[in-house]
PDB file of C-alpha atoms in Angstrom:
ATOM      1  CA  UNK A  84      86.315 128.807 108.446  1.00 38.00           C
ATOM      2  CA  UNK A  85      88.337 126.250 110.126  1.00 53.00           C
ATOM      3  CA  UNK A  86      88.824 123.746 107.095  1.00 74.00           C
ATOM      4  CA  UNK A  87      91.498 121.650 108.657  1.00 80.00           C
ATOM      5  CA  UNK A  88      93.966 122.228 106.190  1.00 81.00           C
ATOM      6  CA  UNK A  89      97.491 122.050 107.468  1.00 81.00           C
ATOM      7  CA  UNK A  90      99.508 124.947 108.248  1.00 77.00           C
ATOM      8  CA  UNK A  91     102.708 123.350 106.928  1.00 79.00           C
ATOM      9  CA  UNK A  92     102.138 120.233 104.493  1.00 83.00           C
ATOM     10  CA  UNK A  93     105.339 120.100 103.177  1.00 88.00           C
ATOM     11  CA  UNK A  94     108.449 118.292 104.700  1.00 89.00           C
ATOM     12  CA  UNK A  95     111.917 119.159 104.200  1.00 91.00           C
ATOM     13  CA  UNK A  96     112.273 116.824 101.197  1.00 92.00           C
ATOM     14  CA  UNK A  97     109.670 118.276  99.568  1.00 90.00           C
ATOM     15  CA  UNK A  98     110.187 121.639 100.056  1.00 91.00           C
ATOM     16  CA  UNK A  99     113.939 121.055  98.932  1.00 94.00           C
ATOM     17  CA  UNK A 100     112.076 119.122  95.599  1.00 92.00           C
ATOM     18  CA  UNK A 101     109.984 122.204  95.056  1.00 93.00           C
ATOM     19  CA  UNK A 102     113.015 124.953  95.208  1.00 93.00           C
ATOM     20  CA  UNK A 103     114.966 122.700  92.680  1.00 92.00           C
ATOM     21  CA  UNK A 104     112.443 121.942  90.429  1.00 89.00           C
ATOM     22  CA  UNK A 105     112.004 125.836  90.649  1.00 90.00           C
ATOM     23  CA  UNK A 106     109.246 126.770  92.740  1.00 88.00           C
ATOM     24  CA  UNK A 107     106.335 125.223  94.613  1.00 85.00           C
ATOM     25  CA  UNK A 108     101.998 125.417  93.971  1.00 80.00           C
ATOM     26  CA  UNK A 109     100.320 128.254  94.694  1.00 73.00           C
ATOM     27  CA  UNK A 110      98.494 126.935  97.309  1.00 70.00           C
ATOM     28  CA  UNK A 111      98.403 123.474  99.025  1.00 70.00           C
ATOM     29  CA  UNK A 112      94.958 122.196 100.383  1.00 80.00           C
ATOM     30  CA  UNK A 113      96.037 119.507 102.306  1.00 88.00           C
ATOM     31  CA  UNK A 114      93.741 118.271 105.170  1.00 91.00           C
ATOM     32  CA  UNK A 115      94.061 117.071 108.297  1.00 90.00           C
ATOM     33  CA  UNK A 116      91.054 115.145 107.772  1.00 93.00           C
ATOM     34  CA  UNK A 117      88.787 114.232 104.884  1.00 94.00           C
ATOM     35  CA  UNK A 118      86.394 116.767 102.645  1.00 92.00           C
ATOM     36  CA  UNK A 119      83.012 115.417 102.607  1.00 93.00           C
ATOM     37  CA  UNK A 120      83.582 114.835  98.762  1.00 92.00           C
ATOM     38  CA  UNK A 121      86.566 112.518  99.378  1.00 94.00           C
ATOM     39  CA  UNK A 122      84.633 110.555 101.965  1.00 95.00           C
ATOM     40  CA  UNK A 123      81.790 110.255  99.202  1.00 96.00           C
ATOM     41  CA  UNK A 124      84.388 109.139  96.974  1.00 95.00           C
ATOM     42  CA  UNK A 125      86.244 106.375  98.429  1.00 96.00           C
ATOM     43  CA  UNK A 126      83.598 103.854  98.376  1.00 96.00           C
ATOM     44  CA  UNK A 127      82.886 103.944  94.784  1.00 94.00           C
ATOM     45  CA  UNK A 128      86.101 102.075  94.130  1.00 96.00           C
ATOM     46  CA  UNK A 129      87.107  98.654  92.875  1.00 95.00           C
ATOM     47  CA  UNK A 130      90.535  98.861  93.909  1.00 96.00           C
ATOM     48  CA  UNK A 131      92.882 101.203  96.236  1.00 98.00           C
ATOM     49  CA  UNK A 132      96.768 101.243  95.995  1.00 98.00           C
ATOM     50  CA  UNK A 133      98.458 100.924  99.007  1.00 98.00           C
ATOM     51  CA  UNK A 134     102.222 101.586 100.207  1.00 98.00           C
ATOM     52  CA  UNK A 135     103.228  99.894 103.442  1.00 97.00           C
ATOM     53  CA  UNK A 136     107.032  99.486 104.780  1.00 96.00           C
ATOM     54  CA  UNK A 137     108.597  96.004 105.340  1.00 94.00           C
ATOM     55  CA  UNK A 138     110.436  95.307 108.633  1.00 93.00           C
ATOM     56  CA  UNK A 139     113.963  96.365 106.663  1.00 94.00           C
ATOM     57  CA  UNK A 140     111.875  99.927 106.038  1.00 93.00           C
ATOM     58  CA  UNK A 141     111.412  99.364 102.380  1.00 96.00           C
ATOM     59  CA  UNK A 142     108.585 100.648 101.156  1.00 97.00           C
ATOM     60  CA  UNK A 143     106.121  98.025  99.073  1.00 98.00           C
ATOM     61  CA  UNK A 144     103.740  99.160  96.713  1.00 98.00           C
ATOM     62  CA  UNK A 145     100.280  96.996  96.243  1.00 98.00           C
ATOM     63  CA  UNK A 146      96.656  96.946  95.155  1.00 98.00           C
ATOM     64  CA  UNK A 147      93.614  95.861  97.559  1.00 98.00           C
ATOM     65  CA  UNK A 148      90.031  95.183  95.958  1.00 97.00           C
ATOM     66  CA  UNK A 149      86.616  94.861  96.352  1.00 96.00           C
ATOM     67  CA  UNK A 150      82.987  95.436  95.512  1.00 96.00           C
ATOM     68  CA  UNK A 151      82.309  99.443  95.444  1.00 96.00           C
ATOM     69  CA  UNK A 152      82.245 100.202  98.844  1.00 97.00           C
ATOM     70  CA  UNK A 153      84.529  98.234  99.950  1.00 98.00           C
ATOM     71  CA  UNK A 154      86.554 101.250 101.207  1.00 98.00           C
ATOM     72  CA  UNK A 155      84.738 103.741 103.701  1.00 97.00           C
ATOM     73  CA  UNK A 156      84.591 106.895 105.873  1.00 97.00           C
ATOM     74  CA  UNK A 157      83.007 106.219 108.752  1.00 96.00           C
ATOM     75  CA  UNK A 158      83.727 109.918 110.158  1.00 96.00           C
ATOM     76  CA  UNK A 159      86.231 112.600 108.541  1.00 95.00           C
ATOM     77  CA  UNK A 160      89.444 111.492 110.548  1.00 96.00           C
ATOM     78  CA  UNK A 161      89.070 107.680 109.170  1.00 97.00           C
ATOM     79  CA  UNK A 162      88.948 105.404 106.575  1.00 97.00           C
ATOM     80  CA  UNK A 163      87.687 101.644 106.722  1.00 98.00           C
ATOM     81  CA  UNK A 164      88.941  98.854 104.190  1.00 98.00           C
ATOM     82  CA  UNK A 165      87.591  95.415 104.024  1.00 98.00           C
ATOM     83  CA  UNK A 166      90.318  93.819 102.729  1.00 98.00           C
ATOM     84  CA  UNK A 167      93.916  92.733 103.074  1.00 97.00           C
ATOM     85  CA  UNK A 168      96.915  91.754 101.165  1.00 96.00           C
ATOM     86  CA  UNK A 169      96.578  88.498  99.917  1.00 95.00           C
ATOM     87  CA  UNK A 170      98.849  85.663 101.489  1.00 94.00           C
ATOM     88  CA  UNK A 171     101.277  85.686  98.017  1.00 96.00           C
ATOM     89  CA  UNK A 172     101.576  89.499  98.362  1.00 98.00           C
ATOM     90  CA  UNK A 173     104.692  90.480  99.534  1.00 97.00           C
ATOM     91  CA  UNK A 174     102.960  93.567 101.522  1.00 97.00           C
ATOM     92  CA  UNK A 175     100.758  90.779 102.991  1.00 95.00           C
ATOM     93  CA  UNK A 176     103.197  90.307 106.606  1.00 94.00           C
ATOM     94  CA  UNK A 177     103.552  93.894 106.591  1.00 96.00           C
ATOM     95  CA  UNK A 178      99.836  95.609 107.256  1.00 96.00           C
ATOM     96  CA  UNK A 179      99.324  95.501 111.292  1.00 94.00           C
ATOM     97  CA  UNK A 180      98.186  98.138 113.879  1.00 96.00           C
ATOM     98  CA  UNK A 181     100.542 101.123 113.999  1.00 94.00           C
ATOM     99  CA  UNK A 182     101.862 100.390 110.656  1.00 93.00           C
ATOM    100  CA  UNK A 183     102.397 103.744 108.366  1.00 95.00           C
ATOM    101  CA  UNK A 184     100.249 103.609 105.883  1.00 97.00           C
ATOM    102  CA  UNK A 185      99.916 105.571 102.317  1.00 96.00           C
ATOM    103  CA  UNK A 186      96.449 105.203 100.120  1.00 97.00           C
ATOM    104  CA  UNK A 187      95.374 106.471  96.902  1.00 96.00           C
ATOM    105  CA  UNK A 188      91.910 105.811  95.422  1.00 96.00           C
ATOM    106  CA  UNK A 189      91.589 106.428  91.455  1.00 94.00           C
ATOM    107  CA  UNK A 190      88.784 105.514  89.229  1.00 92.00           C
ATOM    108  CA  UNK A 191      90.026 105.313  86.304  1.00 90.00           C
ATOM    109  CA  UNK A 192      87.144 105.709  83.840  1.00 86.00           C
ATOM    110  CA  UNK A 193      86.476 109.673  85.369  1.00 87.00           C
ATOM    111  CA  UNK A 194      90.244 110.563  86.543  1.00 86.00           C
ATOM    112  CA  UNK A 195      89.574 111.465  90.042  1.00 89.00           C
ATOM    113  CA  UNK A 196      91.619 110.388  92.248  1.00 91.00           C
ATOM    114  CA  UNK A 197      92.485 111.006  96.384  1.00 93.00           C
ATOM    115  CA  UNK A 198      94.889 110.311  98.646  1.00 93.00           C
ATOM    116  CA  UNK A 199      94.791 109.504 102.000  1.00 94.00           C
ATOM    117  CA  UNK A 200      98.082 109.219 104.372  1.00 94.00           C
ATOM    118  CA  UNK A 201      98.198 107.846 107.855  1.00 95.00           C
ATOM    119  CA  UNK A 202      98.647 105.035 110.808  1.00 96.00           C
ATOM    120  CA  UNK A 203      96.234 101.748 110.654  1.00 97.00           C
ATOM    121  CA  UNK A 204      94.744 101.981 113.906  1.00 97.00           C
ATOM    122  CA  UNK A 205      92.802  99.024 113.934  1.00 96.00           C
ATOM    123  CA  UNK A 206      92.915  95.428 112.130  1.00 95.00           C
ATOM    124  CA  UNK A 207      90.378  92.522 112.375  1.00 87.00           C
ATOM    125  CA  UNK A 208      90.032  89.457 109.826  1.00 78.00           C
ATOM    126  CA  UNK A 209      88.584  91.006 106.834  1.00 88.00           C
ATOM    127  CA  UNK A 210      90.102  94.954 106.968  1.00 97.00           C
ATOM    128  CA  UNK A 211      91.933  97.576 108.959  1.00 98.00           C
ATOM    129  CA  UNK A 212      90.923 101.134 109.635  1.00 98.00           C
ATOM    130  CA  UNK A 213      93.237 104.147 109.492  1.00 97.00           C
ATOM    131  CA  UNK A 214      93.377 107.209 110.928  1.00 97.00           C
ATOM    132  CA  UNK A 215      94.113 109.841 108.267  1.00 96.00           C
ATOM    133  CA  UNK A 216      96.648 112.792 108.847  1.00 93.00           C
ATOM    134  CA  UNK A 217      96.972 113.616 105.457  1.00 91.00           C
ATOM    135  CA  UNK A 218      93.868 113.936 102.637  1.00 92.00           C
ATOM    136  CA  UNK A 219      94.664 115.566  99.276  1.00 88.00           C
ATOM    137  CA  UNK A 220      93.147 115.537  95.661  1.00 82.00           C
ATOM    138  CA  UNK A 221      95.712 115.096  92.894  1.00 70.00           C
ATOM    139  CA  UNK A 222      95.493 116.579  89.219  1.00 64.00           C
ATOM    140  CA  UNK A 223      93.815 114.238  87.242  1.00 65.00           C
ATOM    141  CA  UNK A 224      96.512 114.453  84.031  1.00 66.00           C
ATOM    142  CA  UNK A 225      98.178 111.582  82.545  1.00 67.00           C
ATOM    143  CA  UNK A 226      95.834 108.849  83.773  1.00 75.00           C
ATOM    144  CA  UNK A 227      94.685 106.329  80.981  1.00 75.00           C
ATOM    145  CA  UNK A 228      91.044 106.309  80.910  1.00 81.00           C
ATOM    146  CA  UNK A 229      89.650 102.573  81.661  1.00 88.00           C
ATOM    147  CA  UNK A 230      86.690 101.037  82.342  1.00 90.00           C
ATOM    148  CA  UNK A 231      86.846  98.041  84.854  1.00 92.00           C
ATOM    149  CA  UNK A 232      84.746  95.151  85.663  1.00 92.00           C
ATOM    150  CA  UNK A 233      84.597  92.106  88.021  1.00 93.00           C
ATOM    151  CA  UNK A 234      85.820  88.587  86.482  1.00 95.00           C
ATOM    152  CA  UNK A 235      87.161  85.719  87.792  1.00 94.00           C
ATOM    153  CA  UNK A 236      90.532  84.272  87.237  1.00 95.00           C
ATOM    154  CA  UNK A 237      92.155  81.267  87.933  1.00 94.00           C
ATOM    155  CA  UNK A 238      95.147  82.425  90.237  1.00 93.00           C
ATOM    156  CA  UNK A 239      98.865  81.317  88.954  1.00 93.00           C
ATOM    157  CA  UNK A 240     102.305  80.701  90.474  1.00 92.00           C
ATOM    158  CA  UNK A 241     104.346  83.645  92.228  1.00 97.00           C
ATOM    159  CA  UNK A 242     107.635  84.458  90.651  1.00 97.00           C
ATOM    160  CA  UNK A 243     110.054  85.883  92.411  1.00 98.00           C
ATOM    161  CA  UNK A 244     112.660  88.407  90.639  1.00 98.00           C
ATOM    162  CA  UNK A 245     115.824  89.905  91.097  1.00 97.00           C
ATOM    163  CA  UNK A 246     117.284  92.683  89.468  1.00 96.00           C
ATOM    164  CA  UNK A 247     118.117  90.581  86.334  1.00 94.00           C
ATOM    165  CA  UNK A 248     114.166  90.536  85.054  1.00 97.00           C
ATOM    166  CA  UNK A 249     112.315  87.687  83.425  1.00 97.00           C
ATOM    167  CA  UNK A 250     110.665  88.173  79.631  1.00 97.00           C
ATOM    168  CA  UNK A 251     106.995  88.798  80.959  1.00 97.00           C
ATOM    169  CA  UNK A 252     108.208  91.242  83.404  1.00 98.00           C
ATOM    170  CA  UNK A 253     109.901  93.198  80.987  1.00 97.00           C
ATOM    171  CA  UNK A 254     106.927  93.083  78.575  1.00 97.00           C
ATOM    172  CA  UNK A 255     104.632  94.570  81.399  1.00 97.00           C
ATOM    173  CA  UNK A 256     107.265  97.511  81.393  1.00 98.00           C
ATOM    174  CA  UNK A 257     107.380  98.022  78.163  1.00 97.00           C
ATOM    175  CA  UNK A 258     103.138  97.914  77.719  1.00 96.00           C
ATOM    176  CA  UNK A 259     103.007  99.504  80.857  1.00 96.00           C
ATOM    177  CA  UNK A 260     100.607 102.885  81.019  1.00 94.00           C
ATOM    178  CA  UNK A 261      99.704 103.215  84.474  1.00 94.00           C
ATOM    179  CA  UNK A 262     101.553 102.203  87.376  1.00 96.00           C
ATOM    180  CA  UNK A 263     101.817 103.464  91.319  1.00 97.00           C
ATOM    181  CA  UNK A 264     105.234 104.450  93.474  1.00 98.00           C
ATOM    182  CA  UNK A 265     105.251 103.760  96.811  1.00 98.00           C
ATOM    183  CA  UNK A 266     107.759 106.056  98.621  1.00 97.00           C
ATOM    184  CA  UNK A 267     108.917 107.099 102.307  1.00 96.00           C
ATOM    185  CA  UNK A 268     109.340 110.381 103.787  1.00 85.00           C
ATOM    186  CA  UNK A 269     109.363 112.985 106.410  1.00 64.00           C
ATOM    187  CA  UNK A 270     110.529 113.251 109.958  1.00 59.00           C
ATOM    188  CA  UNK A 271     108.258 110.849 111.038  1.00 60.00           C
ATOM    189  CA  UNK A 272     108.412 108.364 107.515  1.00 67.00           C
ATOM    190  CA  UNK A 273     105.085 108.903 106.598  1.00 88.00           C
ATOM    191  CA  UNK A 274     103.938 106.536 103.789  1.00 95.00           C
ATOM    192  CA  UNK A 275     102.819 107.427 100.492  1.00 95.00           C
ATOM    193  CA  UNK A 276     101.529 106.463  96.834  1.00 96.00           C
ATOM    194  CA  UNK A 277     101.199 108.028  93.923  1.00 94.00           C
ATOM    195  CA  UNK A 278     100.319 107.528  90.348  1.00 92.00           C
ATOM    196  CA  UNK A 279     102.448 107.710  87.134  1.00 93.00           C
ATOM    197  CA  UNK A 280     100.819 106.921  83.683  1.00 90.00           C
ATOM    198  CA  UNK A 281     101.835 108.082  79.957  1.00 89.00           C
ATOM    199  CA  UNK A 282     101.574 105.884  76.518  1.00 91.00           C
ATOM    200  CA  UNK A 283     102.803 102.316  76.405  1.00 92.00           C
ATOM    201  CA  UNK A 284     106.399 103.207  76.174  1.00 91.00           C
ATOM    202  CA  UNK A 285     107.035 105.787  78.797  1.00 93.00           C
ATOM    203  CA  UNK A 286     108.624 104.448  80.959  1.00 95.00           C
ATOM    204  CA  UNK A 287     111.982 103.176  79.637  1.00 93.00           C
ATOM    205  CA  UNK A 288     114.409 100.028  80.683  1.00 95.00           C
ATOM    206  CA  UNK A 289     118.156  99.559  80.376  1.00 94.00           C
ATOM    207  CA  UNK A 290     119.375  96.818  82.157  1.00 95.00           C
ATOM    208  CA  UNK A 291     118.287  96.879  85.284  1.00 96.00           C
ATOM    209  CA  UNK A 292     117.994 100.872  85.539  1.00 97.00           C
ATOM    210  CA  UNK A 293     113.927 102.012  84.663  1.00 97.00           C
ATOM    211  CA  UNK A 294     113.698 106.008  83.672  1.00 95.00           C
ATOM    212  CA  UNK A 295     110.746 107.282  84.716  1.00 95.00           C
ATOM    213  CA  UNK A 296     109.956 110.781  83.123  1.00 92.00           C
ATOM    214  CA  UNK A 297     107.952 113.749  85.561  1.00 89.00           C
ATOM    215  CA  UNK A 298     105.276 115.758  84.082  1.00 87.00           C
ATOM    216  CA  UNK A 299     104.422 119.006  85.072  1.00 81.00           C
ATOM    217  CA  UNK A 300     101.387 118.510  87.976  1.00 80.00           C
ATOM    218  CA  UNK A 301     100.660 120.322  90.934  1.00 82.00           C
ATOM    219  CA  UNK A 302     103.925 120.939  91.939  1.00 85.00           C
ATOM    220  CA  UNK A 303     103.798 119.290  95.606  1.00 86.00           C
ATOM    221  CA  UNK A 304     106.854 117.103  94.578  1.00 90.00           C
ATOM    222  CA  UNK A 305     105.454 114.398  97.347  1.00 91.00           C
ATOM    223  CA  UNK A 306     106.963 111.471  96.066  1.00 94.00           C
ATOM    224  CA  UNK A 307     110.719 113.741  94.618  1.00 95.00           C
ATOM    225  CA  UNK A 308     110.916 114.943  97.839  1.00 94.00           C
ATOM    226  CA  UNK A 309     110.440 111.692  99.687  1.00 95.00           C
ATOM    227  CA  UNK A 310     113.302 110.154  97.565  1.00 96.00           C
ATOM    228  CA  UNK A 311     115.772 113.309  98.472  1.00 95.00           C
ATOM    229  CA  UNK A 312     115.155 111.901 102.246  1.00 94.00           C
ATOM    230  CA  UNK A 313     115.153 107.854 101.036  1.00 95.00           C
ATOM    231  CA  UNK A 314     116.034 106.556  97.877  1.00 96.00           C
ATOM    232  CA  UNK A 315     114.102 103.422  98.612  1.00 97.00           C
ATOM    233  CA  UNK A 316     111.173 102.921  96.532  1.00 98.00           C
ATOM    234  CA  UNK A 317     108.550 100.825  95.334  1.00 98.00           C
ATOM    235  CA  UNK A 318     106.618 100.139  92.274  1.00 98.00           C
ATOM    236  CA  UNK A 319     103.495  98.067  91.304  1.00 98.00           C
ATOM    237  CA  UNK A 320     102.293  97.736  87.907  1.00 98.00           C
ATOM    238  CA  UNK A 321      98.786  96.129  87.225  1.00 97.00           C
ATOM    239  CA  UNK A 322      97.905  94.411  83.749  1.00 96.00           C
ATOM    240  CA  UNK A 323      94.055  94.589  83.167  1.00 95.00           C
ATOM    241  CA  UNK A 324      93.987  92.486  80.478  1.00 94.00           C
ATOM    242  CA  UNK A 325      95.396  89.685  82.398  1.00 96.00           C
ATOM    243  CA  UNK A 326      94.946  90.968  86.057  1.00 97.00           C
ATOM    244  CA  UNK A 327      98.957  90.316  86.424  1.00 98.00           C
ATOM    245  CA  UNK A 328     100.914  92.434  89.004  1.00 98.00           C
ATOM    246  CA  UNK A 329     104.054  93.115  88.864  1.00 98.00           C
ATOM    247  CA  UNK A 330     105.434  95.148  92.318  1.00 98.00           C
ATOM    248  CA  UNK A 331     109.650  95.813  92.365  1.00 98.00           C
ATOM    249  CA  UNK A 332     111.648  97.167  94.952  1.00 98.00           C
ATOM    250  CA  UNK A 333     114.525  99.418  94.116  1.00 98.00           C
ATOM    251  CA  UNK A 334     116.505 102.508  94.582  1.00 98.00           C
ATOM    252  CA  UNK A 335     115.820 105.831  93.103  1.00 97.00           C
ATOM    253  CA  UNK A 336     117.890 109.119  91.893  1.00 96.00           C
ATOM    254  CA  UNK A 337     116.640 112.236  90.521  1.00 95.00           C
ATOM    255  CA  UNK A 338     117.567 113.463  87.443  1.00 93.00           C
ATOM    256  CA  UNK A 339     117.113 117.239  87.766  1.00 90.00           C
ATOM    257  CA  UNK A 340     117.705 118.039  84.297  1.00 80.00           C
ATOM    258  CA  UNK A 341     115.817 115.863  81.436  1.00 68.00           C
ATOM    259  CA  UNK A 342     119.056 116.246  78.971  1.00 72.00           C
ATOM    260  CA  UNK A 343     118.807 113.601  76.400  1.00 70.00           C
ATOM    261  CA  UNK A 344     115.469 112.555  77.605  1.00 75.00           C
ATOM    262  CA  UNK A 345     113.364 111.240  74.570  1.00 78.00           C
ATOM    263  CA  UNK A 346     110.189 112.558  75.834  1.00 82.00           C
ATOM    264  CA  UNK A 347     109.380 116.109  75.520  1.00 82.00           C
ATOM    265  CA  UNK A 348     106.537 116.825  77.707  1.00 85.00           C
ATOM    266  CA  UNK A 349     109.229 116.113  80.817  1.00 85.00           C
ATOM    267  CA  UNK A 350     110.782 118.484  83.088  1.00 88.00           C
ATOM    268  CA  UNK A 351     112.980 115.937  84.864  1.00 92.00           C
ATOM    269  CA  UNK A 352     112.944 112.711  85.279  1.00 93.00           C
ATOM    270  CA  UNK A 353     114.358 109.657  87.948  1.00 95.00           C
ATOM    271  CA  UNK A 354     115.742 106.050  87.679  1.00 96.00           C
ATOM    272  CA  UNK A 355     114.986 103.220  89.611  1.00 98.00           C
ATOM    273  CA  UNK A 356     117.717 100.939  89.486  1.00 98.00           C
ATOM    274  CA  UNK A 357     115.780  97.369  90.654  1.00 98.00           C
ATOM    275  CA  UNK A 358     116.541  95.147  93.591  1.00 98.00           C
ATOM    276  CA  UNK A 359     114.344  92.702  93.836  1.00 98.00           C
ATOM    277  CA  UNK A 360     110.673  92.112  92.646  1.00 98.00           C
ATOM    278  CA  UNK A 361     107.713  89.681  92.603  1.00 98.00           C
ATOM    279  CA  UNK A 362     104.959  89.257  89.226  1.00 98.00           C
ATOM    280  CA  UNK A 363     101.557  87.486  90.741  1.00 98.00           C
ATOM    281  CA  UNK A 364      99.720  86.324  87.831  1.00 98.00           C
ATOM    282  CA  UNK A 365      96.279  86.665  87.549  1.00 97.00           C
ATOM    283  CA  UNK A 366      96.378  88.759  90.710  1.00 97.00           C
ATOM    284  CA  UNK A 367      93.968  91.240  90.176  1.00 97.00           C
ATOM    285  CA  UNK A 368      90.032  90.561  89.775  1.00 96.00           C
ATOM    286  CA  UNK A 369      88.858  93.270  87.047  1.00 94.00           C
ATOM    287  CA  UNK A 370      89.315  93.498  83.566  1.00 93.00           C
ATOM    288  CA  UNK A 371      89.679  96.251  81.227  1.00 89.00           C
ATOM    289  CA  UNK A 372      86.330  96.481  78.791  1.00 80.00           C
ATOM    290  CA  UNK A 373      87.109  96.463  75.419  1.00 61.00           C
TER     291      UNK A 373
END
């Protein structure tokens, strides 16, 4: 049966990620179009993370919210989203018709989590709808199991970064235990976004170089193998204690071998050395429950 899976998911980057990290999955059910259970899934979420490029072609990592059901599949080949980057975003300029697109929904209090790749082929005031041409489930390991609610907060100032960090930022690194990376690859520099997450701690800063360690997971190497084809990359980091987001631009390297990395569980790991960033306080409407 006719499933629309793709005959060949994986582009050259990846495929080149998957023969030096030693071999690829066993099997790769990526879709053309959505599973019914991924179109079911999408509108239970409070928040989606999003990777757009900007005009230079850097990719920039944020997070769009709503109330559940704010995201939905109005047929298999499409997803709707009421809502936008807002105007302090730096992704905000960048969202338009034709624009590449990468999406991941996660709910973080059961692990699930889908992604969603494609073109936005339609934008009006309040949302944008895409038309997918990638849809893939993700292991559900390493994500730090939240519960997240609705509250308001009184929006602060925008500060801008460069690769010299302020104090806060640095503290959201260092307390950091789930963030997204935004990344760009393929022949036709498809957009994606994926999830990292560990202990407060795992990721680790030294000057303006962050190591990021890789876990074993399903062995697609999406993001690796986008950043054999270009380094560019970009991160966003949410705190949901204070609903600050921190989102950096910079370029990455893969570290093959983890030699010397302080973290056992890793098979490899890469550094992203930062360029340029932006923290948004009190960005993000939802709160962790205690």
């Amino acid at each position: 049966m006719d499933d629309h899976r793709l005959p060949e998911p994986f582009h050259a980057g990846e495929l080149r990620a998957q023969q030096l990290a030693g071999g690829g999955p066993a099997g790769a059910p990526i879709r053309s179009q959505m599973p019914e259970q991924h179109r079911q899934f999408f509108p239970l979420l409070r928040f989606l993370c999003v990777g757009l490029a900007d005009d230079s072609g850097w990719p920039i990592a944020t997070l769009l919210h709503g109330e559940p059901g704010f995201v939905a599949s109005p047929d298999p080949g499409r997803l709707r989203v009421a809502a936008v980057p807002d105007g302090d975003d730096p992704a905000f300029s960048h969202l338009g018709e034709g624009s590449g697109i990468g999406m991941l929904g996660i709910d973080l209090g059961t692990r699930r989590r889908n992604r969603a790749n494609g073109k936005v082929a339609q934008m009006d005031g309040g949302g944008f709808v895409v038309d997918v041409e990638q849809s893939f489930g993700n292991c559900p390991k390493y994500i730090h199991v939240r519960q997240l609610d609705p509250v308001e907060r009184q929006r602060g100032q925008v500060e801008r970064l460069g690769a010299a960090l302020s104090e806060d930022a640095l503290a959201m690194i260092a307390g950091c235990e789930t963030m997204f990376v935004a990344t760009i690859g393929g022949e036709a520099g498809g957009l994606d976004i994926s999830h990292r997450g560990g202990e407060a701690g795992f990721l680790r800063l030294k000057g303006n170089v962050l190591t990021v360690p890789d876990y074993p997971g399903n062995r697609y190497f999406n993001t690796l193998g986008n950043l054999l084809l270009e380094p560019r990359a970009s991160l966003v980091m949410p705190d949901f204690g204070t609903g600050d987001v921190l989102q950096l631009q910079g370029i990455a390297e893969v570290l093959w071998r983890a030699d010397g990395l302080d973290d056992p569980r890793a098979e490899r790991a890469w550094e992203f050395s930062v360029v340029r960033g932006w923290l948004r306080r009190a960005a993000l409407p939802l709160v962790q429950l205690a």
